[in-house]
């Protein structure tokens, strides 16, 4: 690889056909090559003359690229006019990729309806929140609930699946692309009202559960109910749940069309967007074969913990390994400052994904579009078709994936710790932040950072996920607690689990109304304590806090705990501040059989958070994986098939030496080591 890196581009291109001739002698494999770790690129053959495809695929093969994703915006090429299906070019692209040992993931093109479609069926255009109709010329201009649009989507997905559903070189499908925009037209509103009627059955029920007597919001007929921009918390919550269900059925329409014609080995996904929260990802993922997401940094540099948590979130959608379906080859074009990642950072970022359970890393996109909205975006080859500098770094990623693939095959992230994520809770806090700086993801990260650095593996799952396999479950800002989730948490603790609830937990019920027990609602009795009062803080007036986890200062949000049962133990207390909080409990815990429940009403600072995390692990009987990691070194652990793989990455500017708990096989460099020194962005994969 190093000598290839030293070759000029021209020499590299000349070098390739020799390799290809060698391949050409051998019969094509019956199934595509799908190694355990996949490197991919988003390729848009429809934008380029066919005579160019072979050169692109040769460069991809030389970069160890195993798959391309094709077709997800190509509707106007696949069906240039209604009913005129042009799939031969796609077939030729798939065949040529196969010759280069590159498999294909097909995207259904429904995120980019062609002009003829929106012209002939204007009812398929979405209505913006201000009442204007969207128009052709961008993408995602469709109405996700419109029956005509769904019919047209079903037809194009069916045509593609009939043609490629048994294609040996097609390994999977991506439905649409990054679901994002809902629609606010009169027909959407009617469908929302029908959905509400099916859920609440009677208006009396709906009115009571939403407390619509407040501000005379009472509804006398279903058609009075609006699509909210802001408004009643129950109405707001239901609109988001309707959006989620509607994306699910939008997707199911295409899933069914493909599954009717495709081999089950062609697994189906859609590319989601990390913490994006306009729909409930647990609702939408449940019909997919695997989850995937688009991992973009935008401005700045990778924060391995936050990026890692986003991988864990995605892995949690279906509680199994996932794919990074898109990531930046160094830079994007859509941020305020589209800086290039540092040399080495793209490589480290790829391993961040693998460490958290990804099976694939795909770069968006292969080559710069000559025109179109994304001319400035990072690519692997430039508009002239020759590699840009980051190409060679991605080539190294591919070489490493090939080397480490066998060791990582059959492994996943198997954590003893789960952090709960809940969309309704995040929406509810988002609509009523009470302190504009309170962000539920930031709050989650105050737990994630210290716990992940001690364990190297965390699961992020829904509050209704099976929990008995975890020794510790942490629920930061679980604001809205449905009866099902409350039952799940209570059964977990009674079964011997250790539950930690963070700020703002258990305040609301399933209709986004207040729990009369106060926080944590249905869990007050088990905790033997409750939140007496919450306080949004002024950053200029910090509240001191001290106790078992040392001392710190809170500046955002605190909760005063009280009404303690005799066996509820106080762990932390507030110091002198606004009078109300002076010497009041800030964190409490109570043993329940073999398990325990803890409520943390204070913020965790880096200092108190580190001690609190250590306390939580002790409480749950979990040994830290590598307790004394040097600052800036990130640890990830994957296990399976009797193997345990550690992935260490140094994000510090200076080299770091890490002492290993025992001698380990160095997968990328070879040999056995008991300590390792990594330069900035250096990665070690150790078995
Ligand atoms: C993604 C999208 C891609 C491309 C990329 C650029 O959100 O799925 O099609 O636009 O952003 O960063």
XYZ file of C-alpha atoms in Angstrom, residues 47-501:
455
model
C -24.147 11.734 -13.979
C -21.239 10.472 -16.084
C -20.656 9.057 -19.575
C -20.642 5.288 -19.491
C -17.178 5.287 -21.034
C -15.893 6.709 -17.746
C -17.366 4.068 -15.413
C -14.560 1.582 -15.749
C -11.893 4.101 -14.720
C -13.931 5.046 -11.651
C -14.478 1.455 -10.644
C -10.779 0.695 -11.156
C -9.847 3.495 -8.784
C -12.421 2.231 -6.306
C -11.089 -1.283 -6.458
C -7.579 0.026 -5.872
C -8.879 1.776 -2.758
C -10.282 -1.531 -1.407
C -13.839 -0.293 -1.878
C -16.181 -3.243 -1.517
C -19.508 -1.693 -2.419
C -21.149 1.280 -4.063
C -24.545 2.720 -3.261
C -26.288 3.617 -6.469
C -29.575 5.034 -7.653
C -31.015 6.898 -4.684
C -31.559 10.132 -6.612
C -31.791 8.726 -10.133
C -35.567 8.682 -10.709
C -35.452 10.989 -13.730
C -32.924 8.628 -15.360
C -34.718 5.436 -14.294
C -38.115 6.680 -15.468
C -37.620 9.690 -17.772
C -41.351 9.876 -18.450
C -44.232 8.138 -16.777
C -44.128 4.382 -17.399
C -40.921 4.506 -19.453
C -38.598 2.406 -17.284
C -34.935 2.627 -18.224
C -33.148 0.088 -16.069
C -30.588 -1.239 -18.547
C -27.987 1.382 -17.678
C -28.265 0.423 -14.018
C -27.849 -3.230 -14.918
C -24.718 -2.366 -16.913
C -23.346 -0.376 -13.967
C -23.988 -3.300 -11.612
C -22.275 -5.729 -14.025
C -19.248 -3.514 -14.415
C -18.985 -3.076 -10.644
C -19.143 -6.861 -10.311
C -16.164 -7.185 -12.641
C -14.279 -5.017 -10.195
C -15.432 -7.137 -7.245
C -17.575 -4.287 -6.033
C -21.039 -5.108 -4.736
C -24.033 -2.796 -5.004
C -26.564 -1.362 -2.577
C -29.517 0.007 -4.507
C -31.254 3.132 -3.305
C -34.882 3.665 -4.210
C -34.983 7.102 -5.837
C -38.020 8.420 -4.026
C -36.294 11.315 -2.227
C -36.000 13.033 -5.610
C -39.223 12.860 -7.631
C -38.781 13.862 -11.278
C -40.280 17.022 -12.769
C -42.890 15.168 -14.861
C -44.223 13.591 -11.692
C -44.735 16.742 -9.699
C -46.110 18.501 -12.762
C -48.676 15.797 -13.506
C -49.536 15.038 -9.852
C -49.202 18.332 -7.968
C -51.066 16.775 -5.030
C -47.852 14.819 -4.306
C -45.976 18.023 -3.449
C -45.669 18.704 0.217
C -47.177 21.768 1.867
C -44.702 23.766 3.920
C -45.524 24.851 7.461
C -46.382 28.353 6.201
C -48.937 26.927 3.769
C -46.881 27.335 0.560
C -46.391 24.345 -1.734
C -42.860 23.044 -2.198
C -41.611 22.881 -5.789
C -39.283 20.984 -8.092
C -35.590 21.879 -8.253
C -34.345 20.631 -4.916
C -35.209 17.253 -3.413
C -37.586 15.835 -0.769
C -40.407 17.965 -2.146
C -42.953 15.170 -1.771
C -45.796 14.701 0.721
C -44.970 11.625 2.787
C -48.624 10.836 3.487
C -50.025 11.330 -0.017
C -51.569 8.126 -1.471
C -50.724 9.004 -5.076
C -47.072 9.575 -4.208
C -46.982 6.272 -2.379
C -48.484 4.521 -5.391
C -45.774 5.969 -7.648
C -43.075 4.997 -5.132
C -44.421 1.470 -4.968
C -44.317 1.140 -8.743
C -40.714 2.310 -9.160
C -39.541 0.202 -6.193
C -41.346 -2.818 -7.677
C -39.768 -2.289 -11.100
C -36.318 -2.113 -9.529
C -36.902 -5.158 -7.347
C -38.314 -7.216 -10.244
C -35.175 -6.498 -12.191
C -32.534 -6.676 -9.444
C -34.145 -8.608 -6.582
C -32.208 -11.750 -7.472
C -29.123 -10.027 -8.796
C -26.112 -11.756 -7.237
C -24.165 -8.506 -7.086
C -26.873 -6.549 -5.271
C -26.366 -7.045 -1.553
C -28.934 -4.665 -0.163
C -31.325 -1.779 -0.497
C -31.683 1.672 0.956
C -35.231 3.021 1.036
C -35.438 6.691 0.051
C -32.829 8.948 1.678
C -32.773 10.689 5.066
C -36.474 11.026 5.886
C -36.928 14.564 7.088
C -39.798 16.716 5.922
C -43.416 16.357 6.837
C -46.306 18.127 5.124
C -48.907 20.542 6.495
C -51.683 20.559 3.892
C -55.444 20.107 4.415
C -55.281 16.420 3.373
C -52.427 15.791 5.848
C -54.519 17.432 8.524
C -57.488 15.179 7.764
C -55.275 12.105 7.941
C -53.908 13.320 11.278
C -57.461 13.749 12.609
C -58.365 10.228 11.471
C -55.250 8.898 13.183
C -56.249 10.680 16.423
C -59.749 9.261 16.209
C -58.383 5.729 15.872
C -56.162 6.316 18.898
C -58.449 8.176 21.309
C -61.801 6.768 20.112
C -63.892 9.577 21.626
C -63.421 13.314 21.852
C -64.321 13.168 25.547
C -61.332 10.929 26.065
C -59.026 13.145 24.029
C -60.276 16.325 25.721
C -59.771 14.850 29.181
C -56.293 13.505 28.467
C -55.102 16.741 26.892
C -56.792 18.922 29.565
C -58.372 20.963 26.780
C -60.552 22.863 29.254
C -57.369 24.913 29.612
C -57.712 28.053 27.409
C -61.015 26.728 25.997
C -59.190 24.293 23.746
C -62.052 21.750 24.024
C -62.883 20.039 20.693
C -66.462 19.270 19.710
C -65.615 17.601 16.402
C -62.484 15.896 15.057
C -62.150 18.285 12.138
C -61.505 21.173 14.540
C -58.131 19.718 15.530
C -55.254 21.608 13.902
C -51.757 20.605 12.875
C -49.839 22.419 15.614
C -46.840 24.685 15.147
C -46.801 25.181 18.867
C -49.604 24.498 21.272
C -51.115 22.022 23.693
C -48.438 19.531 24.832
C -50.740 16.562 24.125
C -51.487 17.814 20.616
C -47.793 18.472 19.938
C -46.794 14.992 21.086
C -49.461 13.307 18.971
C -48.477 15.242 15.845
C -44.902 13.931 16.203
C -46.186 10.413 16.795
C -48.372 10.738 13.704
C -45.316 11.904 11.725
C -43.416 8.843 12.970
C -46.189 6.381 12.107
C -46.555 8.010 8.705
C -42.843 7.622 7.921
C -43.137 4.029 9.014
C -46.002 3.332 6.623
C -44.321 5.379 3.879
C -41.316 3.100 4.241
C -43.372 -0.107 4.619
C -44.963 0.586 1.269
C -41.556 0.298 -0.416
C -40.280 -2.473 1.847
C -43.234 -4.658 0.879
C -42.713 -3.894 -2.804
C -39.046 -4.922 -2.633
C -39.543 -7.930 -0.372
C -42.150 -9.335 -2.751
C -39.433 -9.701 -5.407
C -36.063 -9.769 -3.676
C -33.995 -12.513 -2.096
C -33.974 -12.167 1.689
C -30.159 -12.019 1.560
C -30.619 -8.529 0.095
C -31.013 -6.753 3.398
C -32.934 -3.494 3.527
C -32.217 -0.318 5.470
C -32.641 3.429 5.296
C -30.039 6.054 6.146
C -30.991 7.940 9.288
C -29.400 11.014 10.785
C -28.094 10.347 14.265
C -29.841 12.422 16.919
C -32.191 14.036 14.382
C -35.507 13.995 16.191
C -38.389 14.917 13.917
C -39.662 11.361 14.126
C -39.327 8.457 16.542
C -36.533 6.291 15.167
C -37.626 3.240 17.173
C -41.013 3.369 15.437
C -39.535 3.771 11.965
C -36.662 1.246 12.292
C -38.692 -1.715 13.422
C -39.508 -2.976 9.911
C -35.931 -2.741 8.603
C -33.367 -5.528 8.378
C -30.625 -3.313 9.770
C -30.108 0.297 10.780
C -27.751 2.773 9.189
C -26.920 6.442 9.512
C -25.042 9.286 7.887
C -22.154 10.383 10.066
C -21.159 13.984 9.334
C -19.069 16.250 11.554
C -19.869 19.423 9.610
C -17.746 22.118 11.263
C -14.869 21.345 13.584
C -13.397 17.970 14.442
C -14.557 14.616 15.683
C -15.559 14.356 19.329
C -15.049 10.591 19.655
C -17.409 10.232 22.629
C -20.267 12.169 21.072
C -19.787 10.559 17.676
C -19.421 7.179 19.354
C -22.648 7.733 21.285
C -24.413 8.447 17.995
C -23.170 5.130 16.636
C -24.458 3.466 19.810
C -27.803 5.184 19.350
C -28.054 3.780 15.818
C -26.959 0.315 16.943
C -29.731 0.509 19.534
C -32.508 1.027 16.959
C -32.519 -2.699 16.192
C -30.017 -3.721 18.895
C -27.498 -5.122 16.460
C -24.617 -4.018 14.243
C -25.355 -1.222 11.820
C -23.783 0.609 8.875
C -22.458 4.094 8.369
C -24.161 4.682 5.051
C -22.550 8.068 4.440
C -19.641 9.928 5.922
C -17.517 12.852 4.893
C -14.330 12.379 2.894
C -12.756 15.157 4.919
C -15.311 17.916 4.503
C -18.926 18.783 3.750
C -20.421 21.761 1.921
C -23.478 22.545 4.023
C -21.963 23.813 7.264
C -21.175 27.423 8.132
C -17.433 26.609 8.115
C -16.680 23.544 6.048
C -13.195 22.849 7.367
C -11.256 19.797 6.230
C -10.645 17.167 8.893
C -6.965 16.872 9.791
C -4.738 14.385 8.061
C -5.365 11.059 9.791
C -8.738 12.082 11.232
C -10.805 10.439 8.477
C -9.010 7.190 9.222
C -9.601 7.538 12.978
C -13.252 8.383 12.339
C -13.737 5.183 10.339
C -12.428 3.169 13.281
C -14.685 5.098 15.651
C -17.574 3.600 13.654
C -16.195 0.067 13.711
C -15.437 0.282 17.428
C -19.073 1.081 18.106
C -20.463 -1.781 16.026
C -20.581 -0.604 12.432
C -20.022 -3.163 9.696
C -19.545 -0.631 6.919
C -18.237 2.856 6.285
C -19.338 4.496 3.067
C -17.986 7.814 1.799
C -20.257 10.417 0.298
C -19.479 10.913 -2.447
C -17.122 9.293 -4.892
C -16.606 12.169 -7.331
C -17.503 15.870 -7.424
C -20.662 16.626 -9.374
C -19.858 18.970 -12.236
C -22.976 20.942 -11.397
C -25.683 20.616 -8.799
C -26.027 21.931 -5.292
C -23.051 20.099 -3.769
C -20.119 21.116 -5.968
C -17.957 22.030 -2.970
C -18.512 18.813 -0.993
C -15.607 16.528 -0.128
C -15.057 13.570 -2.485
C -12.499 10.860 -3.139
C -11.783 11.918 -6.705
C -12.039 15.420 -8.083
C -14.041 16.766 -11.021
C -11.188 15.639 -13.310
C -11.625 12.035 -12.162
C -8.276 11.698 -10.392
C -7.786 11.161 -6.658
C -7.774 14.038 -4.207
C -5.418 13.685 -1.203
C -7.978 12.042 1.099
C -8.401 9.198 -1.410
C -5.139 7.707 -0.161
C -6.235 7.891 3.454
C -9.466 6.092 2.601
C -7.403 3.522 0.715
C -5.552 2.918 3.977
C -8.901 2.508 5.766
C -9.797 -0.141 3.190
C -6.491 -1.950 3.595
C -6.938 -1.943 7.382
C -10.510 -3.193 7.081
C -9.308 -6.097 4.966
C -6.617 -6.882 7.495
C -8.803 -6.623 10.593
C -12.015 -8.022 9.086
C -11.418 -11.665 10.052
C -10.665 -10.708 13.670
C -13.804 -8.574 13.917
C -16.077 -11.051 12.113
C -18.878 -12.222 14.376
C -18.237 -9.559 16.997
C -20.456 -6.773 18.262
C -20.633 -4.354 21.162
C -21.871 -6.247 24.164
C -22.237 -3.814 27.033
C -23.219 -4.282 30.649
C -24.441 -0.693 30.726
C -27.440 0.770 28.924
C -28.368 4.421 28.602
C -31.998 5.051 27.715
C -33.072 7.334 24.916
C -36.684 8.356 24.390
C -37.983 10.566 21.590
C -41.158 11.779 23.335
C -39.012 12.843 26.311
C -36.672 14.778 24.055
C -39.588 16.427 22.229
C -41.315 17.287 25.491
C -38.206 18.991 26.896
C -37.544 20.662 23.556
C -40.981 22.286 23.596
C -40.691 23.435 27.215
C -36.998 23.739 27.952
C -37.562 26.078 30.883
C -33.866 26.874 30.664
C -32.922 27.480 27.041
C -29.509 25.885 27.580
C -30.920 22.559 28.812
C -30.325 20.049 26.037
C -31.339 16.408 26.585
C -28.448 15.080 24.472
C -25.916 17.181 26.373
C -27.439 15.836 29.555
C -27.123 12.258 28.260
C -23.497 12.926 27.366
C -22.654 13.923 30.952
C -23.350 10.268 31.811
C -22.081 8.712 28.619
C -18.599 10.275 28.680
C -17.383 8.982 32.056
C -19.183 5.644 31.745
C -17.815 4.974 28.271
C -14.274 5.895 29.189
C -14.408 3.341 32.020
C -16.124 0.536 30.106
C -15.358 1.059 26.384
C -18.876 -0.017 25.500
C -22.332 1.412 26.163
C -25.685 0.492 24.667
C -28.205 3.248 23.976
C -31.690 1.782 23.790
C -35.368 2.631 24.145
C -37.015 2.661 27.573
C -39.131 -0.318 26.560
C -36.154 -2.444 25.399
C -35.404 -5.684 27.281
C -33.137 -4.642 30.163
C -32.433 -7.774 32.183
C -29.060 -8.342 30.471
C -27.681 -5.057 31.827
C -26.093 -4.596 35.234
C -26.609 -0.840 35.077
C -29.303 1.202 33.323
C -29.096 4.985 33.224
C -32.033 7.165 32.194
C -30.932 10.779 31.766
C -33.812 13.220 31.276
C -36.424 10.485 30.795
C -39.063 13.179 31.031
C -42.029 11.244 29.760
C -42.687 7.849 31.247
C -45.356 5.687 29.633
C -46.979 2.938 31.727
C -45.100 0.338 29.631
C -41.740 1.999 30.258
C -42.449 2.454 33.981
C -43.335 -1.238 34.235
C -40.168 -2.171 32.372
C -37.986 -0.096 34.707
C -39.687 -1.302 37.839
C -39.363 -4.963 36.779
C -35.698 -4.351 35.978
C -34.958 -3.034 39.479
C -37.044 -5.706 41.210
C -35.134 -8.278 39.191
C -31.865 -7.047 40.720
C -30.920 -4.297 38.256
C -29.371 -0.939 39.138
C -31.306 1.985 37.731
C -30.108 5.587 37.733
C -32.576 8.323 36.801
